[in-house]
mmCIF file of C-alpha atoms and ligand atoms in Angstrom:
data_model
loop_
_atom_site.group_PDB
_atom_site.id
_atom_site.type_symbol
_atom_site.label_atom_id
_atom_site.label_comp_id
_atom_site.label_asym_id
_atom_site.label_seq_id
_atom_site.Cartn_x
_atom_site.Cartn_y
_atom_site.Cartn_z
ATOM 1 C CA MET A 1 21.403 -5.128 -12.738
ATOM 2 C CA ASN A 2 19.435 -6.788 -9.889
ATOM 3 C CA ILE A 3 16.344 -5.010 -8.603
ATOM 4 C CA LEU A 4 14.516 -5.984 -5.420
ATOM 5 C CA GLY A 5 10.794 -5.333 -5.930
ATOM 6 C CA ILE A 6 8.295 -4.886 -3.118
ATOM 7 C CA GLU A 7 4.516 -4.893 -3.590
ATOM 8 C CA THR A 8 1.840 -4.492 -0.901
ATOM 9 C CA SER A 9 -1.043 -2.722 -2.652
ATOM 10 C CA CYS A 10 -3.876 -5.080 -1.647
ATOM 11 C CA ASP A 11 -3.865 -8.206 0.546
ATOM 12 C CA GLU A 12 -0.539 -9.591 -0.721
ATOM 13 C CA THR A 13 2.905 -9.110 0.745
ATOM 14 C CA ALA A 14 5.269 -9.713 -2.162
ATOM 15 C CA ALA A 15 8.976 -9.412 -2.895
ATOM 16 C CA ALA A 16 10.997 -10.443 -5.948
ATOM 17 C CA ILE A 17 14.411 -10.115 -7.524
ATOM 18 C CA VAL A 18 14.491 -9.341 -11.248
ATOM 19 C CA LYS A 19 17.674 -9.170 -13.304
ATOM 20 C CA ASP A 20 17.986 -6.572 -16.088
ATOM 21 C CA GLY A 21 14.253 -5.829 -16.065
ATOM 22 C CA ARG A 22 13.432 -9.220 -17.522
ATOM 23 C CA TYR A 23 14.630 -12.351 -15.702
ATOM 24 C CA VAL A 24 12.755 -13.321 -12.562
ATOM 25 C CA LEU A 25 15.375 -14.779 -10.185
ATOM 26 C CA SER A 26 12.861 -15.214 -7.374
ATOM 27 C CA HIS A 27 9.333 -14.180 -6.558
ATOM 28 C CA VAL A 28 7.538 -14.677 -3.266
ATOM 29 C CA VAL A 29 3.904 -13.840 -2.542
ATOM 30 C CA ALA A 30 2.335 -14.257 0.910
ATOM 31 C CA SER A 31 -1.401 -13.735 0.796
ATOM 32 C CA SER A 32 -3.779 -13.079 3.689
ATOM 33 C CA LEU A 33 -6.733 -14.012 1.450
ATOM 34 C CA LYS A 34 -7.963 -16.818 3.748
ATOM 35 C CA GLU A 35 -8.441 -14.351 6.597
ATOM 36 C CA HIS A 36 -10.718 -12.191 4.412
ATOM 37 C CA GLN A 37 -12.808 -14.977 2.887
ATOM 38 C CA LYS A 38 -15.508 -15.052 5.544
ATOM 39 C CA TYR A 39 -16.180 -11.331 4.921
ATOM 40 C CA GLY A 40 -16.535 -11.795 1.138
ATOM 41 C CA GLY A 41 -13.932 -9.126 0.361
ATOM 42 C CA ILE A 42 -10.652 -7.603 1.525
ATOM 43 C CA ILE A 43 -10.683 -5.951 4.963
ATOM 44 C CA PRO A 44 -7.942 -3.258 4.752
ATOM 45 C CA GLU A 45 -7.133 -3.337 8.482
ATOM 46 C CA ILE A 46 -6.499 -7.107 8.436
ATOM 47 C CA ALA A 47 -4.424 -6.815 5.249
ATOM 48 C CA SER A 48 -2.052 -4.126 6.520
ATOM 49 C CA ARG A 49 -1.552 -5.772 9.927
ATOM 50 C CA ARG A 50 -0.504 -9.026 8.249
ATOM 51 C CA GLN A 51 1.782 -7.102 5.881
ATOM 52 C CA MET A 52 3.518 -5.496 8.886
ATOM 53 C CA GLU A 53 4.280 -8.991 10.222
ATOM 54 C CA LEU A 54 5.280 -10.525 6.891
ATOM 55 C CA ILE A 55 7.277 -7.938 4.987
ATOM 56 C CA GLN A 56 10.695 -8.664 6.476
ATOM 57 C CA LEU A 57 10.247 -12.457 6.127
ATOM 58 C CA VAL A 58 9.063 -12.185 2.542
ATOM 59 C CA VAL A 59 12.009 -9.990 1.501
ATOM 60 C CA GLU A 60 14.438 -12.393 3.206
ATOM 61 C CA GLU A 61 12.845 -15.342 1.409
ATOM 62 C CA ALA A 62 13.065 -13.602 -1.978
ATOM 63 C CA LEU A 63 16.770 -12.935 -1.398
ATOM 64 C CA SER A 64 17.458 -16.476 -0.260
ATOM 65 C CA LYS A 65 15.540 -18.049 -3.187
ATOM 66 C CA SER A 66 17.570 -15.985 -5.657
ATOM 67 C CA SER A 67 20.808 -17.052 -3.894
ATOM 68 C CA LEU A 68 21.717 -13.367 -3.613
ATOM 69 C CA THR A 69 22.390 -11.196 -0.605
ATOM 70 C CA LEU A 70 21.359 -7.600 -0.140
ATOM 71 C CA SER A 71 24.797 -6.470 -1.283
ATOM 72 C CA ASP A 72 24.102 -8.004 -4.741
ATOM 73 C CA VAL A 73 21.000 -5.819 -5.114
ATOM 74 C CA ASP A 74 21.588 -2.657 -7.157
ATOM 75 C CA ALA A 75 18.295 -0.848 -6.648
ATOM 76 C CA LEU A 76 14.860 -1.136 -5.041
ATOM 77 C CA ALA A 77 11.417 -0.706 -6.606
ATOM 78 C CA VAL A 78 8.166 -0.422 -4.693
ATOM 79 C CA THR A 79 4.481 0.018 -5.581
ATOM 80 C CA SER A 80 3.427 3.474 -4.408
ATOM 81 C CA SER A 81 -0.111 3.675 -5.869
ATOM 82 C CA PRO A 82 -2.933 2.907 -6.444
ATOM 83 C CA GLY A 83 -4.066 0.567 -3.666
ATOM 84 C CA LEU A 84 -5.189 0.360 -0.059
ATOM 85 C CA ILE A 85 -3.437 3.182 1.740
ATOM 86 C CA GLY A 86 -2.500 1.232 4.905
ATOM 87 C CA SER A 87 -1.118 -1.600 2.782
ATOM 88 C CA LEU A 88 0.824 0.692 0.444
ATOM 89 C CA LEU A 89 2.319 2.452 3.470
ATOM 90 C CA VAL A 90 3.789 -0.789 4.818
ATOM 91 C CA GLY A 91 5.700 -1.532 1.587
ATOM 92 C CA LEU A 92 6.604 2.070 0.937
ATOM 93 C CA SER A 93 7.932 2.757 4.449
ATOM 94 C CA TYR A 94 9.884 -0.505 4.427
ATOM 95 C CA ALA A 95 11.425 0.246 1.013
ATOM 96 C CA ARG A 96 12.251 3.850 1.895
ATOM 97 C CA ALA A 97 13.912 2.773 5.142
ATOM 98 C CA LEU A 98 15.895 0.056 3.345
ATOM 99 C CA SER A 99 16.985 2.511 0.669
ATOM 100 C CA TYR A 100 18.083 5.048 3.283
ATOM 101 C CA ALA A 101 19.957 2.443 5.337
ATOM 102 C CA THR A 102 21.765 0.855 2.356
ATOM 103 C CA GLY A 103 22.187 3.901 0.101
ATOM 104 C CA LYS A 104 20.574 1.975 -2.795
ATOM 105 C CA PRO A 105 18.317 3.980 -5.117
ATOM 106 C CA LEU A 106 14.564 3.500 -4.834
ATOM 107 C CA VAL A 107 12.049 3.749 -7.683
ATOM 108 C CA GLU A 108 8.338 4.124 -6.960
ATOM 109 C CA VAL A 109 6.082 2.418 -9.497
ATOM 110 C CA ASN A 110 2.404 2.495 -10.440
ATOM 111 C CA HIS A 111 0.642 -0.803 -9.754
ATOM 112 C CA ILE A 112 -1.560 -0.747 -12.885
ATOM 113 C CA HIS A 113 1.354 -0.019 -15.215
ATOM 114 C CA ALA A 114 3.270 -2.820 -13.485
ATOM 115 C CA HIS A 115 0.455 -5.290 -14.308
ATOM 116 C CA LEU A 116 1.078 -4.580 -18.013
ATOM 117 C CA TYR A 117 4.840 -4.835 -17.552
ATOM 118 C CA ALA A 118 4.364 -8.460 -16.356
ATOM 119 C CA ASN A 119 4.203 -9.388 -20.071
ATOM 120 C CA PHE A 120 7.905 -8.605 -20.448
ATOM 121 C CA LEU A 121 9.081 -10.926 -17.669
ATOM 122 C CA GLU A 122 10.597 -14.383 -18.084
ATOM 123 C CA PHE A 123 11.435 -17.134 -15.671
ATOM 124 C CA LEU A 124 14.875 -18.627 -15.955
ATOM 125 C CA ALA A 125 15.175 -22.133 -17.373
ATOM 126 C CA ASN A 126 15.597 -23.806 -13.975
ATOM 127 C CA ASP A 127 12.118 -22.679 -12.891
ATOM 128 C CA LYS A 128 9.018 -24.838 -13.188
ATOM 129 C CA ALA A 129 8.260 -25.535 -16.854
ATOM 130 C CA SER A 130 4.685 -24.298 -16.452
ATOM 131 C CA GLU A 131 6.004 -20.892 -15.499
ATOM 132 C CA LYS A 132 8.336 -20.554 -18.438
ATOM 133 C CA LYS A 133 7.205 -18.126 -21.062
ATOM 134 C CA VAL A 134 8.628 -18.836 -24.450
ATOM 135 C CA GLY A 135 7.749 -17.600 -27.891
ATOM 136 C CA LYS A 136 7.314 -14.129 -29.295
ATOM 137 C CA ARG A 137 8.271 -11.135 -27.225
ATOM 138 C CA PRO A 138 5.976 -8.115 -27.112
ATOM 139 C CA THR A 139 7.031 -4.840 -28.705
ATOM 140 C CA LEU A 140 5.842 -1.270 -28.193
ATOM 141 C CA PRO A 141 3.797 0.724 -29.072
ATOM 142 C CA ALA A 142 0.912 -1.378 -27.825
ATOM 143 C CA VAL A 143 -2.544 -1.215 -26.365
ATOM 144 C CA GLY A 144 -2.737 -2.432 -22.754
ATOM 145 C CA LEU A 145 -5.815 -3.909 -21.077
ATOM 146 C CA VAL A 146 -5.626 -4.018 -17.266
ATOM 147 C CA VAL A 147 -8.360 -6.149 -15.710
ATOM 148 C CA SER A 148 -8.113 -6.621 -11.972
ATOM 149 C CA GLY A 149 -10.202 -6.544 -8.816
ATOM 150 C CA GLY A 150 -9.954 -2.772 -8.659
ATOM 151 C CA HIS A 151 -9.382 -1.644 -12.258
ATOM 152 C CA THR A 152 -10.536 -2.134 -15.819
ATOM 153 C CA SER A 153 -8.646 0.231 -18.092
ATOM 154 C CA LEU A 154 -7.382 0.469 -21.645
ATOM 155 C CA TYR A 155 -4.113 2.289 -22.327
ATOM 156 C CA TYR A 156 -2.041 3.313 -25.283
ATOM 157 C CA LEU A 157 1.616 2.629 -24.413
ATOM 158 C CA LYS A 158 4.333 4.377 -26.334
ATOM 159 C CA ASN A 159 6.832 3.294 -23.727
ATOM 160 C CA PHE A 160 6.689 2.603 -20.017
ATOM 161 C CA SER A 161 7.040 6.212 -18.992
ATOM 162 C CA SER A 162 4.376 7.330 -21.444
ATOM 163 C CA LEU A 163 0.966 5.670 -21.071
ATOM 164 C CA SER A 164 -2.267 7.373 -22.047
ATOM 165 C CA LEU A 165 -5.646 6.244 -20.801
ATOM 166 C CA LEU A 166 -8.081 5.367 -23.603
ATOM 167 C CA GLY A 167 -10.997 4.190 -21.493
ATOM 168 C CA GLN A 168 -11.960 2.656 -18.174
ATOM 169 C CA THR A 169 -14.909 1.226 -16.292
ATOM 170 C CA ARG A 170 -17.607 3.679 -15.336
ATOM 171 C CA ASP A 171 -18.668 1.561 -12.355
ATOM 172 C CA ASP A 172 -17.476 -1.908 -11.229
ATOM 173 C CA ALA A 173 -14.102 -3.316 -12.245
ATOM 174 C CA ALA A 174 -14.253 -6.621 -14.147
ATOM 175 C CA GLY A 175 -12.762 -8.591 -11.223
ATOM 176 C CA GLU A 176 -15.103 -6.864 -8.802
ATOM 177 C CA ALA A 177 -18.068 -7.966 -10.961
ATOM 178 C CA PHE A 178 -16.760 -11.575 -10.887
ATOM 179 C CA ASP A 179 -16.446 -11.343 -7.092
ATOM 180 C CA LYS A 180 -19.933 -9.855 -6.627
ATOM 181 C CA VAL A 181 -21.610 -12.372 -8.942
ATOM 182 C CA ALA A 182 -19.868 -15.232 -7.103
ATOM 183 C CA ARG A 183 -21.230 -13.806 -3.879
ATOM 184 C CA ILE A 184 -24.786 -13.703 -5.295
ATOM 185 C CA LEU A 185 -24.386 -17.345 -6.383
ATOM 186 C CA ASN A 186 -22.860 -18.299 -3.015
ATOM 187 C CA LEU A 187 -19.608 -19.467 -4.567
ATOM 188 C CA GLY A 188 -17.177 -17.812 -2.119
ATOM 189 C CA TYR A 189 -14.366 -15.299 -2.557
ATOM 190 C CA PRO A 190 -12.485 -14.549 -4.769
ATOM 191 C CA GLY A 191 -15.089 -15.162 -7.453
ATOM 192 C CA GLY A 192 -12.998 -15.101 -10.627
ATOM 193 C CA PRO A 193 -11.339 -18.526 -10.447
ATOM 194 C CA VAL A 194 -14.494 -20.344 -9.321
ATOM 195 C CA ILE A 195 -16.717 -18.731 -11.991
ATOM 196 C CA ASP A 196 -14.028 -19.528 -14.579
ATOM 197 C CA ARG A 197 -14.054 -23.234 -13.561
ATOM 198 C CA LEU A 198 -17.841 -23.468 -13.286
ATOM 199 C CA ALA A 199 -18.435 -21.765 -16.655
ATOM 200 C CA GLN A 200 -16.249 -24.399 -18.319
ATOM 201 C CA THR A 201 -18.856 -27.030 -17.382
ATOM 202 C CA LYS A 202 -21.610 -25.158 -19.284
ATOM 203 C CA ARG A 203 -20.214 -23.967 -22.558
ATOM 204 C CA ASN A 204 -23.428 -23.690 -24.603
ATOM 205 C CA THR A 205 -25.961 -21.789 -22.590
ATOM 206 C CA ARG A 206 -28.866 -19.951 -24.147
ATOM 207 C CA LEU A 207 -29.162 -17.661 -21.128
ATOM 208 C CA LYS A 208 -28.118 -14.092 -21.989
ATOM 209 C CA PHE A 209 -27.695 -10.981 -19.873
ATOM 210 C CA PRO A 210 -27.959 -7.455 -21.317
ATOM 211 C CA VAL A 211 -24.763 -5.945 -22.718
ATOM 212 C CA SER A 212 -23.777 -2.331 -21.913
ATOM 213 C CA GLU A 213 -22.962 -0.876 -25.319
ATOM 214 C CA LEU A 214 -21.317 2.510 -24.498
ATOM 215 C CA SER A 215 -20.696 3.058 -28.197
ATOM 216 C CA ASN A 216 -18.109 5.597 -29.423
ATOM 217 C CA SER A 217 -16.119 5.107 -26.249
ATOM 218 C CA PHE A 218 -13.492 2.745 -24.882
ATOM 219 C CA ASP A 219 -15.225 2.802 -21.493
ATOM 220 C CA PHE A 220 -16.756 -0.265 -19.861
ATOM 221 C CA SER A 221 -19.706 -0.821 -17.535
ATOM 222 C CA PHE A 222 -20.302 -4.018 -15.567
ATOM 223 C CA SER A 223 -22.838 -2.983 -12.939
ATOM 224 C CA GLY A 224 -25.762 -3.683 -15.328
ATOM 225 C CA VAL A 225 -24.847 -7.322 -15.894
ATOM 226 C CA LYS A 226 -24.189 -7.786 -12.173
ATOM 227 C CA THR A 227 -27.666 -6.425 -11.322
ATOM 228 C CA ALA A 228 -29.235 -8.592 -14.048
ATOM 229 C CA VAL A 229 -27.604 -11.645 -12.437
ATOM 230 C CA LEU A 230 -28.951 -10.561 -9.042
ATOM 231 C CA TYR A 231 -32.554 -10.249 -10.341
ATOM 232 C CA HIS A 232 -32.297 -13.515 -12.267
ATOM 233 C CA HIS A 233 -31.059 -15.278 -9.126
ATOM 234 C CA ARG A 234 -33.801 -13.793 -6.928
ATOM 235 C CA GLN A 235 -36.455 -14.889 -9.380
ATOM 236 C CA HIS A 236 -35.249 -18.346 -10.304
ATOM 237 C CA HIS A 237 -32.861 -19.810 -7.712
ATOM 238 C CA GLN A 238 -35.499 -21.968 -6.059
ATOM 239 C CA GLU A 239 -36.595 -23.547 -9.327
ATOM 240 C CA LYS A 240 -35.646 -27.183 -9.907
ATOM 241 C CA ASP A 241 -33.696 -26.547 -13.093
ATOM 242 C CA PHE A 242 -31.822 -23.454 -11.819
ATOM 243 C CA SER A 243 -28.173 -23.846 -12.700
ATOM 244 C CA ALA A 244 -25.460 -21.676 -11.129
ATOM 245 C CA ALA A 245 -23.084 -22.963 -13.829
ATOM 246 C CA GLU A 246 -25.379 -21.630 -16.528
ATOM 247 C CA VAL A 247 -25.549 -18.200 -14.858
ATOM 248 C CA ALA A 248 -21.757 -18.203 -14.408
ATOM 249 C CA ALA A 249 -21.239 -19.056 -18.092
ATOM 250 C CA ALA A 250 -23.681 -16.401 -19.344
ATOM 251 C CA PHE A 251 -22.198 -13.735 -17.054
ATOM 252 C CA GLN A 252 -18.614 -14.594 -18.017
ATOM 253 C CA HIS A 253 -19.533 -14.563 -21.712
ATOM 254 C CA ASN A 254 -21.017 -11.074 -21.302
ATOM 255 C CA VAL A 255 -17.921 -9.641 -19.552
ATOM 256 C CA VAL A 256 -15.408 -11.362 -21.826
ATOM 257 C CA SER A 257 -17.223 -10.169 -24.982
ATOM 258 C CA ALA A 258 -17.102 -6.539 -23.817
ATOM 259 C CA LEU A 259 -13.391 -6.795 -22.918
ATOM 260 C CA VAL A 260 -12.501 -8.448 -26.230
ATOM 261 C CA GLU A 261 -14.532 -6.067 -28.359
ATOM 262 C CA LYS A 262 -13.189 -2.835 -26.824
ATOM 263 C CA SER A 263 -9.574 -4.038 -26.703
ATOM 264 C CA ILE A 264 -9.537 -5.076 -30.356
ATOM 265 C CA GLN A 265 -11.314 -1.838 -31.355
ATOM 266 C CA ALA A 266 -8.657 0.140 -29.462
ATOM 267 C CA CYS A 267 -5.830 -1.694 -31.277
ATOM 268 C CA LEU A 268 -7.461 -0.972 -34.639
ATOM 269 C CA ALA A 269 -8.106 2.689 -33.771
ATOM 270 C CA LYS A 270 -4.498 3.198 -32.591
ATOM 271 C CA LYS A 271 -3.145 1.084 -35.462
ATOM 272 C CA VAL A 272 -1.061 -1.160 -33.227
ATOM 273 C CA LYS A 273 -0.380 -4.854 -33.653
ATOM 274 C CA THR A 274 0.343 -5.641 -29.999
ATOM 275 C CA LEU A 275 -2.153 -6.076 -27.186
ATOM 276 C CA LEU A 276 -0.815 -6.535 -23.634
ATOM 277 C CA VAL A 277 -3.201 -7.902 -21.012
ATOM 278 C CA GLY A 278 -2.575 -7.823 -17.253
ATOM 279 C CA GLY A 279 -4.227 -8.105 -13.828
ATOM 280 C CA GLY A 280 -6.001 -10.947 -12.025
ATOM 281 C CA VAL A 281 -8.773 -11.335 -14.623
ATOM 282 C CA ALA A 282 -6.081 -11.918 -17.279
ATOM 283 C CA ALA A 283 -5.926 -15.405 -15.724
ATOM 284 C CA ASN A 284 -9.453 -16.071 -17.035
ATOM 285 C CA SER A 285 -9.393 -18.961 -19.491
ATOM 286 C CA ALA A 286 -12.286 -17.708 -21.655
ATOM 287 C CA LEU A 287 -10.748 -14.235 -21.944
ATOM 288 C CA ARG A 288 -7.367 -15.712 -22.916
ATOM 289 C CA GLN A 289 -8.906 -17.963 -25.551
ATOM 290 C CA SER A 290 -11.270 -15.356 -27.011
ATOM 291 C CA LEU A 291 -8.667 -12.590 -27.237
ATOM 292 C CA VAL A 292 -6.126 -14.839 -28.914
ATOM 293 C CA GLU A 293 -8.730 -16.052 -31.442
ATOM 294 C CA GLU A 294 -10.008 -12.555 -32.214
ATOM 295 C CA GLY A 295 -6.439 -11.228 -32.341
ATOM 296 C CA ARG A 296 -5.523 -13.879 -34.900
ATOM 297 C CA VAL A 297 -8.460 -12.847 -37.109
ATOM 298 C CA LYS A 298 -7.496 -9.160 -36.904
ATOM 299 C CA GLY A 299 -3.698 -9.642 -37.153
ATOM 300 C CA ILE A 300 -3.014 -8.541 -33.562
ATOM 301 C CA ASN A 301 -0.518 -10.330 -31.326
ATOM 302 C CA VAL A 302 -2.056 -10.778 -27.897
ATOM 303 C CA PHE A 303 0.180 -11.272 -24.835
ATOM 304 C CA PHE A 304 -0.707 -12.493 -21.359
ATOM 305 C CA PRO A 305 1.713 -12.892 -18.450
ATOM 306 C CA PRO A 306 2.307 -16.415 -17.105
ATOM 307 C CA LEU A 307 -0.576 -17.244 -14.721
ATOM 308 C CA THR A 308 1.387 -16.581 -11.520
ATOM 309 C CA LEU A 309 2.320 -13.105 -12.758
ATOM 310 C CA CYS A 310 -1.278 -12.126 -13.656
ATOM 311 C CA LEU A 311 -2.129 -11.784 -9.983
ATOM 312 C CA ASP A 312 -0.447 -9.247 -7.713
ATOM 313 C CA ASN A 313 3.298 -9.872 -7.431
ATOM 314 C CA ALA A 314 6.510 -7.919 -6.911
ATOM 315 C CA ALA A 315 8.385 -9.148 -9.997
ATOM 316 C CA MET A 316 6.308 -6.811 -12.165
ATOM 317 C CA SER A 317 7.214 -3.868 -9.904
ATOM 318 C CA ALA A 318 10.925 -4.735 -10.012
ATOM 319 C CA GLY A 319 10.810 -5.155 -13.804
ATOM 320 C CA LEU A 320 9.085 -1.838 -14.381
ATOM 321 C CA GLY A 321 11.414 -0.160 -11.882
ATOM 322 C CA PHE A 322 14.388 -1.121 -14.093
ATOM 323 C CA HIS A 323 12.998 1.063 -16.909
ATOM 324 C CA LEU A 324 11.934 3.984 -14.729
ATOM 325 C CA ARG A 325 15.089 4.291 -12.584
HETATM 326 O O1 KG4 B 401 -4.726 -8.129 -9.964
HETATM 327 P P1 KG4 B 401 -5.331 -8.772 -8.769
HETATM 328 O O2 KG4 B 401 -4.572 -9.896 -8.105
HETATM 329 O O3 KG4 B 401 -5.607 -7.715 -7.636
HETATM 330 C C1 KG4 B 401 -5.942 -6.393 -7.874
HETATM 331 O O4 KG4 B 401 -5.030 -5.577 -8.162
HETATM 332 O O5 KG4 B 401 -7.188 -6.138 -7.812
HETATM 333 O O6 KG4 B 401 -6.798 -9.253 -9.217
HETATM 334 C C2 KG4 B 401 -7.683 -9.909 -8.354
HETATM 335 C C3 KG4 B 401 -8.989 -10.124 -9.118
HETATM 336 C C4 KG4 B 401 -10.126 -10.675 -8.267
HETATM 337 O O7 KG4 B 401 -11.284 -9.875 -8.473
HETATM 338 C C5 KG4 B 401 -10.335 -12.106 -8.799
HETATM 339 O O8 KG4 B 401 -11.670 -12.566 -8.693
HETATM 340 C C6 KG4 B 401 -9.911 -11.928 -10.241
HETATM 341 O O9 KG4 B 401 -8.792 -11.067 -10.181
HETATM 342 N N1 KG4 B 401 -9.509 -13.225 -10.863
HETATM 343 C C7 KG4 B 401 -10.170 -13.770 -11.921
HETATM 344 C C8 KG4 B 401 -9.533 -15.020 -12.184
HETATM 345 N N2 KG4 B 401 -8.503 -15.183 -11.293
HETATM 346 C C9 KG4 B 401 -8.510 -14.064 -10.498
HETATM 347 N N3 KG4 B 401 -11.212 -13.326 -12.630
HETATM 348 C C10 KG4 B 401 -11.678 -14.116 -13.634
HETATM 349 N N4 KG4 B 401 -11.134 -15.328 -13.939
HETATM 350 C C11 KG4 B 401 -10.074 -15.810 -13.257
HETATM 351 N N5 KG4 B 401 -9.549 -17.009 -13.570
HETATM 352 ZN ZN1 ZN B 402 -3.320 -5.815 -9.021
#
């Protein structure tokens, strides 16, 4: 069964074709990120206007890259929440109109659940080797950690129609904290990839920012570390030995430690051996390394999507749609 997925929850306009809920035949993502960079964050009005212009082209490209036509598509899946309302409306209206015009069924999917579903997707052998995901396949039940620009949540997943929330951030999302810290350090937007790269140049820093404990809870809090970075920067940035790389490394260490600790604790508490990670921050190299290492110690198999499927994409919506149709 071929499902055409459509995703427009933030600044991306994305379409993909996924076969049988697993094989990505094509996936196209057009981003308007460059147009938002000078503002240091996503401007919803700019995002939805670009999505209006791009949606038809992106869907056509996804079809042509998969060598299928619309008549080979069996069903449609679209992200219906959460996200920017103007952006969601573009994808949702397009998908509803297409479903009505073609008589093909339409499934509406949750964007956060879709981020976790990205772990079940595979590229076919003729795709770029770097995008091929081989090895063990995840099984359910599992604990799911979603870390994106808008969300930081831990779930218990029995199956994809039954997810229960174990904990979430009480203030900033992890990705949002990366973006805000990058802004303080004048590193541009989005902050995650640049902090990730910079932190790699300063592995052993003695600088430490306070950790939000929130014991007896699977909740997170990242506004404290962000504010600590702000005060540290204000106080020290004109000093000769001030190092943005050192701040980036200490901040990243703080966030990654909290994510690793709570996720592993959740797996142990729920007695599951599978941890699924998803969302833009799942691309973070320190988080990937630390979770895999800690998982190995505790006997937990940790799964991350291929890098291109960590960020917003429509393949994850199409894949999840297969199971919810
Ligand atoms: O999932 P996503 O594409 O969009 C949302 O649904 O929010 O995530 C975007 C977020 C941004 O905050 C970005 O800074 C962060 O993911 N991000 C990273 C990395 N790559 C992207 N954060 C840390 N390390 C990275 N390598
Ligand atoms: Zn997302």
